[in-house]
mmCIF file of C-alpha atoms in Angstrom:
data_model
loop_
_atom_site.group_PDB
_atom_site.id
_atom_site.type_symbol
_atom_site.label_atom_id
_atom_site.label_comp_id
_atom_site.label_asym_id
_atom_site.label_seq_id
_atom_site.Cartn_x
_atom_site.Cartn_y
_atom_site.Cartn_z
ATOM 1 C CA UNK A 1 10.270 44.250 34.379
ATOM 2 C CA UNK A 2 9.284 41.038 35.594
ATOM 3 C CA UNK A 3 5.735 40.567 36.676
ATOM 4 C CA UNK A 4 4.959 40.716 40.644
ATOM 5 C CA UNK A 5 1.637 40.690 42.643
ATOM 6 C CA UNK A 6 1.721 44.459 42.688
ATOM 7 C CA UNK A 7 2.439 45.061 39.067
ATOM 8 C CA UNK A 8 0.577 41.401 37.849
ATOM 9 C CA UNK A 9 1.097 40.677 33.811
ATOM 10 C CA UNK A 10 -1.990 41.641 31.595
ATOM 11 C CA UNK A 11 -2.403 37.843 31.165
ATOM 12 C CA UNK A 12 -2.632 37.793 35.029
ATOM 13 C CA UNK A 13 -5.136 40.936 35.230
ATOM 14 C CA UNK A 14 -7.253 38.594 32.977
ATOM 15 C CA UNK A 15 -7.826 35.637 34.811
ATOM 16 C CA UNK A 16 -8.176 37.564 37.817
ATOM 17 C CA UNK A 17 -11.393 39.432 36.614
ATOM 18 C CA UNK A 18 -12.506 35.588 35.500
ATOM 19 C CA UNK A 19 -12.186 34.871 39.161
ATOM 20 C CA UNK A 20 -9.586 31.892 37.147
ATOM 21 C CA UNK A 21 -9.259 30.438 40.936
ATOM 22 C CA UNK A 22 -12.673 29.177 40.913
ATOM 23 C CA UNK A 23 -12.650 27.212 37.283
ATOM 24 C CA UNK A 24 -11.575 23.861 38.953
ATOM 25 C CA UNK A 25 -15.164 23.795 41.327
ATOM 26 C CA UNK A 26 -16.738 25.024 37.627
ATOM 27 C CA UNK A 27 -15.342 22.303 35.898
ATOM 28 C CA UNK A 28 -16.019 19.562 38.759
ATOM 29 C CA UNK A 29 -19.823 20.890 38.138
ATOM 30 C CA UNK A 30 -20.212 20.318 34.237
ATOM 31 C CA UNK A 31 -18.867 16.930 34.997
ATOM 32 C CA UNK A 32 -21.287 16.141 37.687
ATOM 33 C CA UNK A 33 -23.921 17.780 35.292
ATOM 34 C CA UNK A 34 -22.932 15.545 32.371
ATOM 35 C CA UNK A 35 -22.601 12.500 34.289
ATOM 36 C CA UNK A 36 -25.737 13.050 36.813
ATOM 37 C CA UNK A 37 -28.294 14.083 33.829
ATOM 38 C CA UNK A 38 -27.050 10.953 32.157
ATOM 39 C CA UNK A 39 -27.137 8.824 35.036
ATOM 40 C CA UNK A 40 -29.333 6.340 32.832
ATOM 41 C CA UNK A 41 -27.369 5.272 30.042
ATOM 42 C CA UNK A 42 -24.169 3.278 29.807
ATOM 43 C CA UNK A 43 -22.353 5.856 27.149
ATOM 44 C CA UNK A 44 -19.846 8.237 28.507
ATOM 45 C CA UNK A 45 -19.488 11.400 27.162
ATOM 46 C CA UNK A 46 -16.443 11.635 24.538
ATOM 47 C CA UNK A 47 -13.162 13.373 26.109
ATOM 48 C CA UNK A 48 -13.274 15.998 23.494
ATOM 49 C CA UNK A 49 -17.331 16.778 24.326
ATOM 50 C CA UNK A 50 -16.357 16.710 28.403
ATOM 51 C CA UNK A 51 -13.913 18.933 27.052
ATOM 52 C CA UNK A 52 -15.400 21.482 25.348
ATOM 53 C CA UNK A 53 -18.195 21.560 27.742
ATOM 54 C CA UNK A 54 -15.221 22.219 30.469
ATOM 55 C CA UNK A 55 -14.031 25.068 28.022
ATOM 56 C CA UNK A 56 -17.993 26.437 27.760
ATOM 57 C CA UNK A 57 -18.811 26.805 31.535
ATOM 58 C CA UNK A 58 -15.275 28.208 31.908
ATOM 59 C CA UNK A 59 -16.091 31.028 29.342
ATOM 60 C CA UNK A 60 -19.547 31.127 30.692
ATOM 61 C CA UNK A 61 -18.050 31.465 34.575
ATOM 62 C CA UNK A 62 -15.213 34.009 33.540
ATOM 63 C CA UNK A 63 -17.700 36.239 31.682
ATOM 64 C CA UNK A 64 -20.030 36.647 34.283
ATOM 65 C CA UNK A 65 -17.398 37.816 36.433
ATOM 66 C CA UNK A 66 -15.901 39.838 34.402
ATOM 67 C CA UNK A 67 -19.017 41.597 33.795
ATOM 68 C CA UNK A 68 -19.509 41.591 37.675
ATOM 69 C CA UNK A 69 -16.345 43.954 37.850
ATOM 70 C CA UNK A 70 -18.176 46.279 35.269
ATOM 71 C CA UNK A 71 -21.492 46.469 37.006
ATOM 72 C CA UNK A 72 -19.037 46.520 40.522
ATOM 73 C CA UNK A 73 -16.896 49.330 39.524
ATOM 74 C CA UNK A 74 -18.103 52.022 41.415
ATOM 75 C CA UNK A 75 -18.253 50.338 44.842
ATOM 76 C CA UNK A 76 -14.901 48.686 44.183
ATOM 77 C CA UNK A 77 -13.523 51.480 43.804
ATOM 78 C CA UNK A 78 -14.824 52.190 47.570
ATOM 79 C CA UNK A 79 -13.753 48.529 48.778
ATOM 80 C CA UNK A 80 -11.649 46.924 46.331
ATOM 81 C CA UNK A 81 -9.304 49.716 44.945
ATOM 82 C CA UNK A 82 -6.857 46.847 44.290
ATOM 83 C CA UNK A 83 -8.596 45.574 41.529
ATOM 84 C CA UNK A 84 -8.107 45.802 37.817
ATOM 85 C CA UNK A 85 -10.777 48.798 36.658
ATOM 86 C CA UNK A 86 -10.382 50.425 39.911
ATOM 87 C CA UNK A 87 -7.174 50.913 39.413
ATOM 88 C CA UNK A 88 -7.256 51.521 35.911
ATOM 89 C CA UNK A 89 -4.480 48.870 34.620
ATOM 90 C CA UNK A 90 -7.722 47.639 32.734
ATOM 91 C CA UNK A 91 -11.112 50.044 31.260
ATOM 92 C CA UNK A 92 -14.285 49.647 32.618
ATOM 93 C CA UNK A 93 -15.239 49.726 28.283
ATOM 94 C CA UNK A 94 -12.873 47.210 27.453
ATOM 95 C CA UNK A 95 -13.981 44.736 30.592
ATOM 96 C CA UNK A 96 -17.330 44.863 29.608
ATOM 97 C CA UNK A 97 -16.512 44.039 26.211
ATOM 98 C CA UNK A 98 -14.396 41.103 26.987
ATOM 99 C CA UNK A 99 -16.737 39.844 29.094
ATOM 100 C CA UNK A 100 -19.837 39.929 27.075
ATOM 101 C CA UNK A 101 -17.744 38.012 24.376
ATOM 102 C CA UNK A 102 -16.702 35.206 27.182
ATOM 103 C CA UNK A 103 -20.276 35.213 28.089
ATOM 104 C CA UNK A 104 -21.237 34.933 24.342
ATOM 105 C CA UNK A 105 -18.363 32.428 23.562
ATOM 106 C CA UNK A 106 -19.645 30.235 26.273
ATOM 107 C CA UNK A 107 -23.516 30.034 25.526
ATOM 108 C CA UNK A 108 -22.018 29.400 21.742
ATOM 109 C CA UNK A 109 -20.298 26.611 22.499
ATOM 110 C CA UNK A 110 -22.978 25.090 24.802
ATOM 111 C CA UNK A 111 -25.703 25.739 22.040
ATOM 112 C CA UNK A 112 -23.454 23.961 18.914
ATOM 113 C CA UNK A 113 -23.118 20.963 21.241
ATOM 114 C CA UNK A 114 -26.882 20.680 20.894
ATOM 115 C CA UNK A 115 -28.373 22.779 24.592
ATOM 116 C CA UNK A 116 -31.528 24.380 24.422
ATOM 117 C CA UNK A 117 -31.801 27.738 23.534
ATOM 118 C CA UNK A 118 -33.708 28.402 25.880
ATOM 119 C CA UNK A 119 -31.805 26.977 28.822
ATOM 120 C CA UNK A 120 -29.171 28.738 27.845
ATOM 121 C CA UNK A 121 -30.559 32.265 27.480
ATOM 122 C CA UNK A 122 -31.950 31.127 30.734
ATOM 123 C CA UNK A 123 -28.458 31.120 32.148
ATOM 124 C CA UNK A 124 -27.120 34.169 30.612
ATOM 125 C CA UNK A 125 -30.443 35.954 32.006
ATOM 126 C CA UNK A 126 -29.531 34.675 35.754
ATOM 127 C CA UNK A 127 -25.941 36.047 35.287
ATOM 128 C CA UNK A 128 -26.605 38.808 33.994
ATOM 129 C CA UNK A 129 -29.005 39.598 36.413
ATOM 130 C CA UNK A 130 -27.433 38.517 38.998
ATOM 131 C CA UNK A 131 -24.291 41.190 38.305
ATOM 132 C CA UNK A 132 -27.163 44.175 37.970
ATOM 133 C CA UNK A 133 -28.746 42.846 41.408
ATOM 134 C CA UNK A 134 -26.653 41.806 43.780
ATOM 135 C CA UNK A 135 -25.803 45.031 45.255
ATOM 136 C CA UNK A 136 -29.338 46.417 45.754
ATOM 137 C CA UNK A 137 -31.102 43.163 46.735
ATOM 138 C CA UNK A 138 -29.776 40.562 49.571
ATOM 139 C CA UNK A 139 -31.989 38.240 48.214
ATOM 140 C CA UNK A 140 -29.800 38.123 44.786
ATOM 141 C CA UNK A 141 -28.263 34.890 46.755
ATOM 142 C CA UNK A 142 -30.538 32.911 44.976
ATOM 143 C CA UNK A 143 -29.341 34.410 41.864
ATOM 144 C CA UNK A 144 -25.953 33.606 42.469
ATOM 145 C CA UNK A 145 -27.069 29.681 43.341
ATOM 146 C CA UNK A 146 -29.160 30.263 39.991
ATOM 147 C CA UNK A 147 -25.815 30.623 38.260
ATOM 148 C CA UNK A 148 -24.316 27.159 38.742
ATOM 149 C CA UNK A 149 -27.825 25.788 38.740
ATOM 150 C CA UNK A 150 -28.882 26.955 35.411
ATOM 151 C CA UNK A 151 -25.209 26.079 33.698
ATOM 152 C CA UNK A 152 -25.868 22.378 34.903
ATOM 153 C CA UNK A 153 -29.801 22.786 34.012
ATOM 154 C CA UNK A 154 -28.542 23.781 30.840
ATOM 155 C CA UNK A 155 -25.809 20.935 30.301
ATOM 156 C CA UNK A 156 -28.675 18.677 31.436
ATOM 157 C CA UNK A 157 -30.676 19.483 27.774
ATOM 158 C CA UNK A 158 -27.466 18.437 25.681
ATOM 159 C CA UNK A 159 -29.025 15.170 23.473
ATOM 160 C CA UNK A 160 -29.191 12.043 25.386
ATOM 161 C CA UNK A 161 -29.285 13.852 28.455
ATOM 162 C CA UNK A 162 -32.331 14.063 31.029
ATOM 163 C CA UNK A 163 -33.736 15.742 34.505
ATOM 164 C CA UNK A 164 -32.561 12.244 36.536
ATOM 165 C CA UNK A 165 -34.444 12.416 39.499
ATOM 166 C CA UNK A 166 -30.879 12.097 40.917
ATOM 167 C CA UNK A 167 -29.670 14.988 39.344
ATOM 168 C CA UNK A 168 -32.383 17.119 40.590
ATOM 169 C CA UNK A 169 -31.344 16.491 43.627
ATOM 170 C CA UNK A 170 -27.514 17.377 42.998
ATOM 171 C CA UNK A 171 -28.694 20.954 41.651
ATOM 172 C CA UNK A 172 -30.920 21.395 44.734
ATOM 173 C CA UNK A 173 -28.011 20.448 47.012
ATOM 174 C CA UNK A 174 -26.070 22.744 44.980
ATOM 175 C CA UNK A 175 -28.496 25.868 45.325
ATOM 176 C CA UNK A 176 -28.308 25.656 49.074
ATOM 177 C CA UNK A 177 -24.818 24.974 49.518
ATOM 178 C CA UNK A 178 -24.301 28.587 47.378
ATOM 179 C CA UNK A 179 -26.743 30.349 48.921
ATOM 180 C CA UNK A 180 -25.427 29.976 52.163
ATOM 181 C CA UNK A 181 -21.775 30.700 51.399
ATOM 182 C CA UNK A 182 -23.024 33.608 49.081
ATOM 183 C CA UNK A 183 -24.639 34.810 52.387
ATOM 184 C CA UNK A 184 -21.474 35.177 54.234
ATOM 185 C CA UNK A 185 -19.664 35.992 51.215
ATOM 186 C CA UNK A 186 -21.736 39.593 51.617
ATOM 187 C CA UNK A 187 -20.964 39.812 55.462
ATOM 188 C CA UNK A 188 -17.684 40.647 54.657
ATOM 189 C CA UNK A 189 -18.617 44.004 53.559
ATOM 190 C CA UNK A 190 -20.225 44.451 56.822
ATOM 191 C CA UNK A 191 -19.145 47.292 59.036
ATOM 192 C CA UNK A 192 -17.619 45.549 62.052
ATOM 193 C CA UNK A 193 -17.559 42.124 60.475
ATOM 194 C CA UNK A 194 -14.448 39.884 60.822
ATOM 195 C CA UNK A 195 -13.582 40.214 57.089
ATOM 196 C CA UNK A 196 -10.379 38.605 56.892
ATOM 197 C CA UNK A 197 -11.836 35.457 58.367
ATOM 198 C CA UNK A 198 -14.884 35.779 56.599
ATOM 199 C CA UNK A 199 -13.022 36.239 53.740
ATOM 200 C CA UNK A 200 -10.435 33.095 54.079
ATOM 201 C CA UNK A 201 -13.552 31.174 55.105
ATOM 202 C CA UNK A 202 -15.776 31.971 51.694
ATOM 203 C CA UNK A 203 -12.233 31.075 49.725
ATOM 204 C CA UNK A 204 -12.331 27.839 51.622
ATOM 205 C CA UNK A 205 -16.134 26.873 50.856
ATOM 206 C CA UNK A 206 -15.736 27.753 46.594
ATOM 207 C CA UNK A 207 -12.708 25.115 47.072
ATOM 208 C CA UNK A 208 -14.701 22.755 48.379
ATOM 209 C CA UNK A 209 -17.876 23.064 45.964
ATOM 210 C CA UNK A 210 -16.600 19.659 44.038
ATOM 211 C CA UNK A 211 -17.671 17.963 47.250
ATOM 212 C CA UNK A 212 -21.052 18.503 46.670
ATOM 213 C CA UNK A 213 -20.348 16.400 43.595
ATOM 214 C CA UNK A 214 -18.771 13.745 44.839
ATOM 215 C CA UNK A 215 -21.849 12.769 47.020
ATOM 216 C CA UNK A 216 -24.156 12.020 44.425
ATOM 217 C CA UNK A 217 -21.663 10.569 41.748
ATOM 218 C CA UNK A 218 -20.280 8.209 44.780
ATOM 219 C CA UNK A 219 -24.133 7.296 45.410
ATOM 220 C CA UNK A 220 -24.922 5.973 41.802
ATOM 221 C CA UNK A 221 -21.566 4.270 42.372
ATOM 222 C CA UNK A 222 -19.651 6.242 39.447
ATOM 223 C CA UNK A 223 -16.605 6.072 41.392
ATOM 224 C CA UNK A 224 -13.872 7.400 38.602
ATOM 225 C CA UNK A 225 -15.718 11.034 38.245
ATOM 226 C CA UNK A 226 -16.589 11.122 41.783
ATOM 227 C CA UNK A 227 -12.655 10.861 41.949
ATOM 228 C CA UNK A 228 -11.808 13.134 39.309
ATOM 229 C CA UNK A 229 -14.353 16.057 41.087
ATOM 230 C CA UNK A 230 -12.610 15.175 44.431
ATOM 231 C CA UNK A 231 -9.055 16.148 42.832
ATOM 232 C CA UNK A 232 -10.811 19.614 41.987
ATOM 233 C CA UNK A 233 -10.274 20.525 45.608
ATOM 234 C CA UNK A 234 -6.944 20.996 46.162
ATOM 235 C CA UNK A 235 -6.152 21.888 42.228
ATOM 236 C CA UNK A 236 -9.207 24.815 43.531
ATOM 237 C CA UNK A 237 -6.959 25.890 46.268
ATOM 238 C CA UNK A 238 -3.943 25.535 44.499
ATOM 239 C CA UNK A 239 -5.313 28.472 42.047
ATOM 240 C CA UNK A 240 -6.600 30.195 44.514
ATOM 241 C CA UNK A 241 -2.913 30.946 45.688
ATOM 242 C CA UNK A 242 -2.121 31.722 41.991
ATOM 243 C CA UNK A 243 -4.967 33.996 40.690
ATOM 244 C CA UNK A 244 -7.968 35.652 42.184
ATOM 245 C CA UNK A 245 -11.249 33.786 43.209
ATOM 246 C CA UNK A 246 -13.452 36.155 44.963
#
């Protein structure tokens, strides 16, 4: 039987719990991370360290929300039947699993390209915290801004890499812009609340994260990755019609 959007392929199941839609906005932010924290030297990142950097927040990303369907599963089951553990085409046991080895797999990978350890169990801290949180506490928005913050914070403390004053104020730019469309992100759930709009609305703000990106790289005049995190907005929509990215 040939895989459809009701009966999805297990490969499909998978990159829906990693939210898979959203890893072009991920991987626009490690490149504005690398380039913005290095904003004072001349040397470019390699391709194969951009790459596996790409590859780290990806793992990072999918394994937090992964883990978010496991800590989720009870009140998806209540609003989001469709989804993978609610609907049993994948365990709750297995999911968390999985996702603690993406989550592992990630901070790995950042750590043997030379981040600190504590950065990085930094990050896994806000993610993990952020999945136990964010259904009992509105204010776990800042959690969720923490997220993206604390993967960049933590690419930022790869060697030859510093806190540029200009890439302090990316991540700050970056925290707000999150916050705000977590906020409406959560009025969906809302009783009364316009949750198809809402809903098409959030999808269109995670496509357009890279643009937050663009602004700083364009100021300091690095006009190629400014370019490259521009592209990440329609290849973000473009997966959002393919897999799952909220």
């Amino acid at each position: 039987m040939k895989p459809t959007e009701a009966n999805p392929s297990p490969f499909r199941l998978w990159l829906d719990l990693a939210r898979a839609g959203n890893f072009p906005s991920v991987w626009s932010n490690v490149l504005a991370a690398l380039i913005l924290s290095g904003a004072g030297s001349d040397a470019w990142p390699s391709l194969s360290w951009i790459s596996i950097a790409f590859v780290a927040g990806s793992l990072a990303y999918a394994g937090g929300t992964t883990l978010n369907d496991v800590f989720d599963a009870g009140f998806d089951r209540q609003h989001r039947p469709e989804r993978a553990i609610p609907t049993g085409r994948v365990s709750r046991t297995t999911a968390g699993w999985v996702g603690s080895l993406q989550l592992a797999a990630g901070l790995g990978l950042l750590l043997w390209l030379g981040a600190s350890t504590l950065a990085a169990a930094g990050l896994a801290a806000t993610i993990l915290g952020y999945n136990w949180l964010h259904k009992r506490w509105t204010g776990s928005v800042v959690l969720m801004a923490g997220c993206r913050v604390m993967l960049a914070v933590t690419i930022a403390t790869l060697p030859g890499h510093t806190f540029q004053p200009i890439f302090i104020a990316w991540i700050t730019l970056l925290f707000f812009y999150i916050v705000v469309l977590s906020l409406l992100a959560r009025r969906e759930y809302h009783p009364g609340a316009p949750a198809e709009k809402l809903g098409k609305l959030v999808r269109k703000l995670l496509a357009f994260i890279p643009f937050v990106d663009v602004l700083p790289l364009v100021y300091i005049g690095m006009w190629i990755p400014a370019l490259a995190c521009a592209l990440s907005v329609p290849l973000g929509k473009w997966a959002q019609r393919k897999v799952a990215s909220g």
